[in-house]
Amino acid sequence: MKKPTTIKDIAEKLQVSIATVSRALRNSPEIKKETKEVVLAMAKSMDYHPNLLASGLSSKRSRILGVVVPTINRYFWANSIAGIENIAYKEGYKVMIFQSGESYQKEVEIVETLANSKADGIIIAFSKETCAFQHVAHVLERAVPVVLYERACGNIDTSKVVTDDQNGMFQLTSHLIEKGRKNIAYIGGPLSLGVCKDRLSGYLQALKAAGMKSKDGNIVSLEDFTIGLAEKAFRNLWNEKEKPDGIICFADILAIGVLHAAQQLGIRVPKQVSIAGFGNDETGRYLRPALTTMSQPSFEMGKMAANILLKEIDFQGEPHLRRMEVIRPTLLVREST
């Protein structure tokens, strides 16, 4: 196996000092442009790659941000990560991305790994199983900044970037009511998640504000966010004696499942039933009928979380005010309602 090229190897080849090579590779203003060009050319020809961990030890910064999300194969999370990386790259940081797979135990292990790997800070969206938060508290005690993203909790003293889920779902439900829907069902996720509770609360508040009563049979809490479970939930609702004329879904991925099931059953959307989601997944606009949804600016939210985390890192444990950013989603009315 070929031994990795070091700064010392480059210095010996060029017959200059190690300090000169090091400064040239860091683009130091102390080094002449011509010298930098020679050093960079030699580094490339010798297949030199910097040791990021060693650099981190010397500077006391790893220049690495950790990001923990439930999954990366959903539009909201993927687009959020793109926003985070956009800011991190501009500021000279690398991003390590992990998915918990909605597992609390895996989330705990990931957070511990990031802390032990000397990540400068962590952005985390909790798994559906996460009801205890000691793993985050322990990281904060070690002076590693943490920003809670989208799926947060109120009893951790750290900055947060979240959606105004309750108000967003209130708007979405009110939209269907204004369209004349009288029997609106709700398909949501596990109520262990605060975001699921908030969106359900918004739905219930909208019904109450319109003088409509909620029916227990019209509220479905799924154990996971999958198309298959949403399809099954809709079929069960449609088998009821009093069929729903509107379906509100916690997320677009569920609404896509509902729409697919409705089309398989030959149900006309929106004439017989209106269907709406939440999140503005890119897929929704290309469906027929196109999906009405609440748009979350996920890319901008990711950028905001990264900017906040970088400011937290700069404080280096000094007392400061935590930021709580609540982003209001926007109603996008399309053909499905």
Short mmCIF file of C-alpha atoms in Angstrom, two decimals:
data_model
loop_
_atom_site.label_atom_id
_atom_site.label_comp_id
_atom_site.label_asym_id
_atom_site.label_seq_id
_atom_site.Cartn_x
_atom_site.Cartn_y
_atom_site.Cartn_z
CA MET A 1 0.00 0.00 0.00
CA LYS A 2 1.31 3.42 -0.97
CA LYS A 3 2.24 5.64 1.96
CA PRO A 4 0.21 8.92 1.99
CA THR A 5 2.14 12.00 0.91
CA THR A 6 2.88 14.45 3.71
CA ILE A 7 3.74 18.14 3.84
CA LYS A 8 7.28 17.09 4.75
CA ASP A 9 7.55 15.06 1.51
CA ILE A 10 6.52 18.08 -0.55
CA ALA A 11 8.95 20.34 1.34
CA GLU A 12 11.85 17.92 0.72
CA LYS A 13 11.00 17.63 -2.97
CA LEU A 14 10.94 21.42 -3.39
CA GLN A 15 13.80 22.00 -0.94
CA VAL A 16 11.81 24.52 1.08
CA SER A 17 10.70 24.58 4.70
CA ILE A 18 7.68 22.65 5.99
CA ALA A 19 6.24 25.96 7.23
CA THR A 20 6.38 27.40 3.72
CA VAL A 21 4.48 24.43 2.27
CA SER A 22 1.93 24.57 5.07
CA ARG A 23 1.30 28.30 4.58
CA ALA A 24 1.06 27.91 0.81
CA LEU A 25 -1.52 25.14 1.13
CA ARG A 26 -3.54 27.34 3.51
CA ASN A 27 -3.37 30.21 0.99
CA SER A 28 -1.56 32.40 3.51
CA PRO A 29 -0.96 36.01 2.40
CA GLU A 30 2.59 35.67 3.76
CA ILE A 31 3.54 33.47 0.80
CA LYS A 32 4.18 34.83 -2.69
CA LYS A 33 1.75 33.88 -5.45
CA GLU A 34 4.50 32.18 -7.47
CA THR A 35 5.52 30.04 -4.50
CA LYS A 36 1.92 29.02 -3.85
CA GLU A 37 1.50 27.94 -7.46
CA VAL A 38 4.65 25.80 -7.33
CA VAL A 39 3.62 24.18 -4.02
CA LEU A 40 0.06 23.46 -5.21
CA ALA A 41 1.32 21.97 -8.46
CA MET A 42 3.75 19.70 -6.59
CA ALA A 43 1.05 18.69 -4.07
CA LYS A 44 -1.21 17.71 -6.95
CA SER A 45 1.50 15.77 -8.77
CA MET A 46 2.37 13.89 -5.55
CA ASP A 47 -1.34 13.13 -4.85
CA TYR A 48 -1.28 15.00 -1.53
CA HIS A 49 -4.48 15.02 0.56
CA PRO A 50 -4.76 17.06 3.78
CA ASN A 51 -5.41 15.26 7.07
CA LEU A 52 -8.54 17.05 8.25
CA LEU A 53 -8.45 15.50 11.72
CA ALA A 54 -4.84 16.55 12.27
CA SER A 55 -5.69 20.04 11.08
CA GLY A 56 -8.57 20.12 13.50
CA LEU A 57 -6.34 19.16 16.42
CA SER A 58 -3.94 21.98 15.70
CA SER A 59 -6.63 24.61 15.23
CA LYS A 60 -9.02 23.23 17.87
CA ARG A 61 -11.66 23.24 15.12
CA SER A 62 -12.50 20.26 12.93
CA ARG A 63 -14.39 22.45 10.42
CA ILE A 64 -16.99 19.67 10.35
CA LEU A 65 -20.72 20.02 11.01
CA GLY A 66 -22.84 16.99 11.84
CA VAL A 67 -26.40 16.71 10.49
CA VAL A 68 -28.83 14.07 11.78
CA VAL A 69 -32.17 13.60 10.03
CA PRO A 70 -34.77 10.79 10.15
CA THR A 71 -34.24 9.92 6.47
CA ILE A 72 -32.62 11.44 3.40
CA ASN A 73 -35.04 10.08 0.79
CA ARG A 74 -37.76 12.66 1.42
CA TYR A 75 -37.82 15.99 -0.37
CA PHE A 76 -38.00 18.15 2.78
CA TRP A 77 -34.96 16.56 4.42
CA ALA A 78 -32.89 16.34 1.22
CA ASN A 79 -33.60 19.97 0.33
CA SER A 80 -32.83 21.08 3.89
CA ILE A 81 -29.46 19.33 3.75
CA ALA A 82 -28.71 21.11 0.47
CA GLY A 83 -29.39 24.43 2.23
CA ILE A 84 -27.12 23.49 5.13
CA GLU A 85 -24.30 22.47 2.79
CA ASN A 86 -24.71 25.67 0.79
CA ILE A 87 -23.77 27.77 3.83
CA ALA A 88 -21.24 25.33 5.26
CA TYR A 89 -19.24 25.14 2.03
CA LYS A 90 -19.08 28.93 1.72
CA GLU A 91 -17.72 29.15 5.27
CA GLY A 92 -15.11 26.45 4.79
CA TYR A 93 -16.94 23.64 6.60
CA LYS A 94 -17.61 20.05 5.56
CA VAL A 95 -20.92 18.36 6.43
CA MET A 96 -21.27 14.82 7.76
CA ILE A 97 -24.81 13.55 7.12
CA PHE A 98 -26.45 10.74 9.08
CA GLN A 99 -29.97 9.31 9.00
CA SER A 100 -31.46 7.80 12.14
CA GLY A 101 -34.00 5.72 10.23
CA GLU A 102 -36.57 6.93 12.79
CA SER A 103 -34.68 4.95 15.45
CA TYR A 104 -34.00 6.55 18.85
CA GLN A 105 -31.14 4.15 19.64
CA LYS A 106 -29.43 4.84 16.33
CA GLU A 107 -29.90 8.57 16.85
CA VAL A 108 -28.21 8.37 20.28
CA GLU A 109 -25.27 6.45 18.80
CA ILE A 110 -24.89 8.93 15.92
CA VAL A 111 -24.89 11.96 18.23
CA GLU A 112 -22.30 10.33 20.47
CA THR A 113 -20.13 9.49 17.46
CA LEU A 114 -20.27 13.09 16.23
CA ALA A 115 -19.35 14.45 19.65
CA ASN A 116 -16.44 12.00 19.97
CA SER A 117 -15.30 12.85 16.44
CA LYS A 118 -14.93 16.49 17.50
CA ALA A 119 -17.62 17.84 15.18
CA ASP A 120 -17.77 21.60 15.74
CA GLY A 121 -21.57 21.53 15.96
CA ILE A 122 -24.65 19.42 15.26
CA ILE A 123 -28.00 20.05 13.56
CA ILE A 124 -30.55 17.42 14.52
CA ALA A 125 -34.15 16.51 13.66
CA PHE A 126 -35.43 13.93 16.11
CA SER A 127 -36.65 10.45 15.18
CA LYS A 128 -40.27 9.43 15.68
CA GLU A 129 -39.15 7.29 18.65
CA THR A 130 -37.31 10.07 20.48
CA CYS A 131 -39.03 10.93 23.76
CA ALA A 132 -35.92 11.38 25.93
CA PHE A 133 -33.24 13.96 25.19
CA GLN A 134 -30.33 13.18 27.52
CA HIS A 135 -28.07 12.46 24.55
CA VAL A 136 -28.46 16.06 23.37
CA ALA A 137 -28.05 17.44 26.90
CA HIS A 138 -24.77 15.51 27.30
CA VAL A 139 -23.42 16.96 24.06
CA LEU A 140 -24.32 20.48 25.17
CA GLU A 141 -22.53 19.86 28.48
CA ARG A 142 -19.40 19.12 26.44
CA ALA A 143 -19.73 22.59 24.84
CA VAL A 144 -20.70 21.21 21.42
CA PRO A 145 -23.34 23.57 19.97
CA VAL A 146 -26.61 21.98 18.81
CA VAL A 147 -29.43 23.42 16.71
CA LEU A 148 -32.74 21.56 16.77
CA TYR A 149 -34.31 21.46 13.34
CA GLU A 150 -38.02 21.00 12.45
CA ARG A 151 -38.59 18.16 14.92
CA ALA A 152 -37.66 19.83 18.19
CA CYS A 153 -38.63 19.83 21.86
CA GLY A 154 -39.23 22.70 24.24
CA ASN A 155 -37.19 21.65 27.26
CA ILE A 156 -33.69 21.83 25.75
CA ASP A 157 -31.83 25.14 26.04
CA THR A 158 -30.57 25.49 22.50
CA SER A 159 -31.48 27.31 19.30
CA LYS A 160 -34.27 25.94 17.12
CA VAL A 161 -35.56 26.30 13.55
CA VAL A 162 -39.11 24.99 13.17
CA THR A 163 -42.25 25.36 11.06
CA ASP A 164 -45.42 26.97 12.42
CA ASP A 165 -47.15 23.61 11.99
CA GLN A 166 -50.28 24.38 13.96
CA ASN A 167 -51.06 27.55 12.03
CA GLY A 168 -50.14 25.90 8.73
CA MET A 169 -52.55 23.03 9.25
CA PHE A 170 -55.23 25.48 10.42
CA GLN A 171 -54.89 27.31 7.09
CA LEU A 172 -54.99 24.11 5.07
CA THR A 173 -58.08 22.76 6.83
CA SER A 174 -59.80 26.14 6.59
CA HIS A 175 -59.16 26.08 2.84
CA LEU A 176 -61.10 22.81 2.47
CA ILE A 177 -63.90 24.15 4.66
CA GLU A 178 -64.12 27.24 2.45
CA LYS A 179 -64.41 24.88 -0.53
CA GLY A 180 -67.59 23.53 1.04
CA ARG A 181 -66.23 20.27 2.48
CA LYS A 182 -68.35 19.01 5.39
CA ASN A 183 -66.72 15.72 6.41
CA ILE A 184 -62.95 16.23 6.45
CA ALA A 185 -60.71 13.39 7.63
CA TYR A 186 -57.13 13.72 8.82
CA ILE A 187 -54.30 11.24 8.22
CA GLY A 188 -51.28 11.99 10.41
CA GLY A 189 -48.17 10.42 11.88
CA PRO A 190 -47.22 9.05 15.32
CA LEU A 191 -48.34 11.38 18.11
CA SER A 192 -45.06 10.79 19.94
CA LEU A 193 -43.73 13.55 17.66
CA GLY A 194 -44.49 17.13 18.66
CA VAL A 195 -44.85 18.13 15.01
CA CYS A 196 -47.59 15.51 14.57
CA LYS A 197 -49.42 16.81 17.63
CA ASP A 198 -49.16 20.40 16.39
CA ARG A 199 -50.56 19.65 12.94
CA LEU A 200 -53.41 17.61 14.38
CA SER A 201 -54.15 20.49 16.75
CA GLY A 202 -54.32 22.92 13.81
CA TYR A 203 -56.80 20.65 12.04
CA LEU A 204 -59.01 20.40 15.13
CA GLN A 205 -58.89 24.15 15.76
CA ALA A 206 -59.98 24.88 12.19
CA LEU A 207 -62.97 22.56 12.52
CA LYS A 208 -63.93 24.16 15.84
CA ALA A 209 -63.57 27.69 14.42
CA ALA A 210 -66.00 26.72 11.63
CA GLY A 211 -68.50 25.23 14.07
CA MET A 212 -67.78 21.68 12.86
CA LYS A 213 -67.32 18.71 15.17
CA SER A 214 -64.39 16.33 14.83
CA LYS A 215 -65.17 12.64 14.55
CA ASP A 216 -62.88 10.06 16.12
CA GLY A 217 -63.21 7.82 13.08
CA ASN A 218 -61.96 10.63 10.86
CA ILE A 219 -58.59 10.93 12.64
CA VAL A 220 -55.95 8.37 11.67
CA SER A 221 -52.48 8.27 13.27
CA LEU A 222 -50.09 6.15 11.21
CA GLU A 223 -47.01 4.51 12.69
CA ASP A 224 -44.83 5.60 9.77
CA PHE A 225 -44.80 8.03 6.84
CA THR A 226 -45.29 5.69 3.89
CA ILE A 227 -47.43 5.65 0.75
CA GLY A 228 -48.65 2.13 1.50
CA LEU A 229 -49.99 2.97 4.95
CA ALA A 230 -51.69 6.10 3.59
CA GLU A 231 -53.37 4.08 0.82
CA LYS A 232 -54.68 1.57 3.38
CA ALA A 233 -55.91 4.36 5.68
CA PHE A 234 -57.84 5.99 2.84
CA ARG A 235 -59.46 2.71 1.78
CA ASN A 236 -60.61 2.17 5.37
CA LEU A 237 -62.06 5.69 5.52
CA TRP A 238 -63.83 5.22 2.18
CA ASN A 239 -65.43 2.01 3.44
CA GLU A 240 -67.20 3.94 6.19
CA LYS A 241 -70.95 4.54 5.82
CA GLU A 242 -70.39 8.31 5.85
CA LYS A 243 -67.55 8.79 3.40
CA PRO A 244 -65.18 11.76 3.74
CA ASP A 245 -65.37 14.53 1.16
CA GLY A 246 -61.97 15.91 2.15
CA ILE A 247 -58.66 14.37 3.25
CA ILE A 248 -55.95 16.39 4.98
CA CYS A 249 -52.56 14.64 5.24
CA PHE A 250 -49.69 15.34 7.61
CA ALA A 251 -47.23 15.27 4.70
CA ASP A 252 -47.24 15.17 0.92
CA ILE A 253 -45.90 11.60 0.90
CA LEU A 254 -49.14 10.50 2.61
CA ALA A 255 -51.29 12.62 0.31
CA ILE A 256 -49.63 10.97 -2.71
CA GLY A 257 -50.64 7.57 -1.30
CA VAL A 258 -54.21 8.76 -0.74
CA LEU A 259 -54.44 10.18 -4.27
CA HIS A 260 -53.15 6.93 -5.76
CA ALA A 261 -55.69 4.87 -3.81
CA ALA A 262 -58.52 7.21 -4.82
CA GLN A 263 -57.60 6.87 -8.49
CA GLN A 264 -57.45 3.08 -8.21
CA LEU A 265 -60.97 3.11 -6.74
CA GLY A 266 -62.23 5.30 -9.56
CA ILE A 267 -62.94 8.24 -7.22
CA ARG A 268 -62.97 11.66 -8.87
CA VAL A 269 -60.64 14.18 -7.25
CA PRO A 270 -61.61 16.85 -6.23
CA LYS A 271 -65.26 16.40 -7.26
CA GLN A 272 -65.94 13.54 -4.84
CA VAL A 273 -63.10 14.11 -2.40
CA SER A 274 -60.51 16.88 -1.99
CA ILE A 275 -56.98 15.83 -1.03
CA ALA A 276 -54.26 18.06 0.44
CA GLY A 277 -50.77 17.50 1.82
CA PHE A 278 -48.07 19.43 3.67
CA GLY A 279 -44.48 20.20 2.71
CA ASN A 280 -44.56 20.96 -1.02
CA ASP A 281 -42.71 17.87 -2.23
CA GLU A 282 -41.58 18.51 -5.82
CA THR A 283 -43.52 15.44 -6.97
CA GLY A 284 -46.84 17.02 -5.98
CA ARG A 285 -46.91 19.60 -8.75
CA TYR A 286 -46.51 16.94 -11.46
CA LEU A 287 -49.33 14.68 -10.28
CA ARG A 288 -52.71 14.81 -11.99
CA PRO A 289 -54.53 16.39 -10.36
CA ALA A 290 -51.65 18.47 -8.97
CA LEU A 291 -51.53 18.39 -5.18
CA THR A 292 -52.63 21.27 -2.96
CA THR A 293 -50.12 21.66 -0.11
CA MET A 294 -48.53 23.90 2.49
CA SER A 295 -45.14 25.01 1.18
CA GLN A 296 -42.19 24.90 3.57
CA PRO A 297 -39.06 26.76 2.40
CA SER A 298 -36.85 23.79 3.28
CA PHE A 299 -33.71 25.01 1.47
CA GLU A 300 -33.91 28.41 3.19
CA MET A 301 -34.65 26.74 6.54
CA GLY A 302 -31.53 24.61 6.12
CA LYS A 303 -29.46 27.72 5.37
CA MET A 304 -30.91 29.42 8.44
CA ALA A 305 -30.06 26.44 10.68
CA ALA A 306 -26.48 26.39 9.37
CA ASN A 307 -26.00 30.13 9.89
CA ILE A 308 -27.32 29.87 13.45
CA LEU A 309 -25.05 26.90 14.21
CA LEU A 310 -21.97 28.73 12.90
CA LYS A 311 -22.78 31.68 15.16
CA GLU A 312 -23.18 29.25 18.09
CA ILE A 313 -19.75 27.82 17.29
CA ASP A 314 -18.23 31.31 17.30
CA PHE A 315 -19.54 31.93 20.83
CA GLN A 316 -17.40 28.98 22.04
CA GLY A 317 -19.42 28.35 25.18
CA GLU A 318 -19.92 31.99 26.14
CA PRO A 319 -23.40 32.95 27.43
CA HIS A 320 -25.71 34.27 24.71
CA LEU A 321 -29.34 34.41 23.69
CA ARG A 322 -30.72 31.31 21.99
CA ARG A 323 -32.64 31.84 18.75
CA MET A 324 -36.09 30.42 18.10
CA GLU A 325 -37.00 30.74 14.42
CA VAL A 326 -40.60 29.80 13.57
CA ILE A 327 -41.20 29.70 9.82
CA ARG A 328 -44.75 30.17 8.52
CA PRO A 329 -45.63 27.88 5.61
CA THR A 330 -47.55 29.14 2.57
CA LEU A 331 -50.74 27.67 1.13
CA LEU A 332 -50.35 26.46 -2.48
CA VAL A 333 -53.75 25.77 -4.00
CA ARG A 334 -53.67 23.31 -6.88
CA GLU A 335 -56.09 20.99 -8.71
CA SER A 336 -56.62 18.38 -5.95
CA THR A 337 -58.89 20.72 -3.95
#
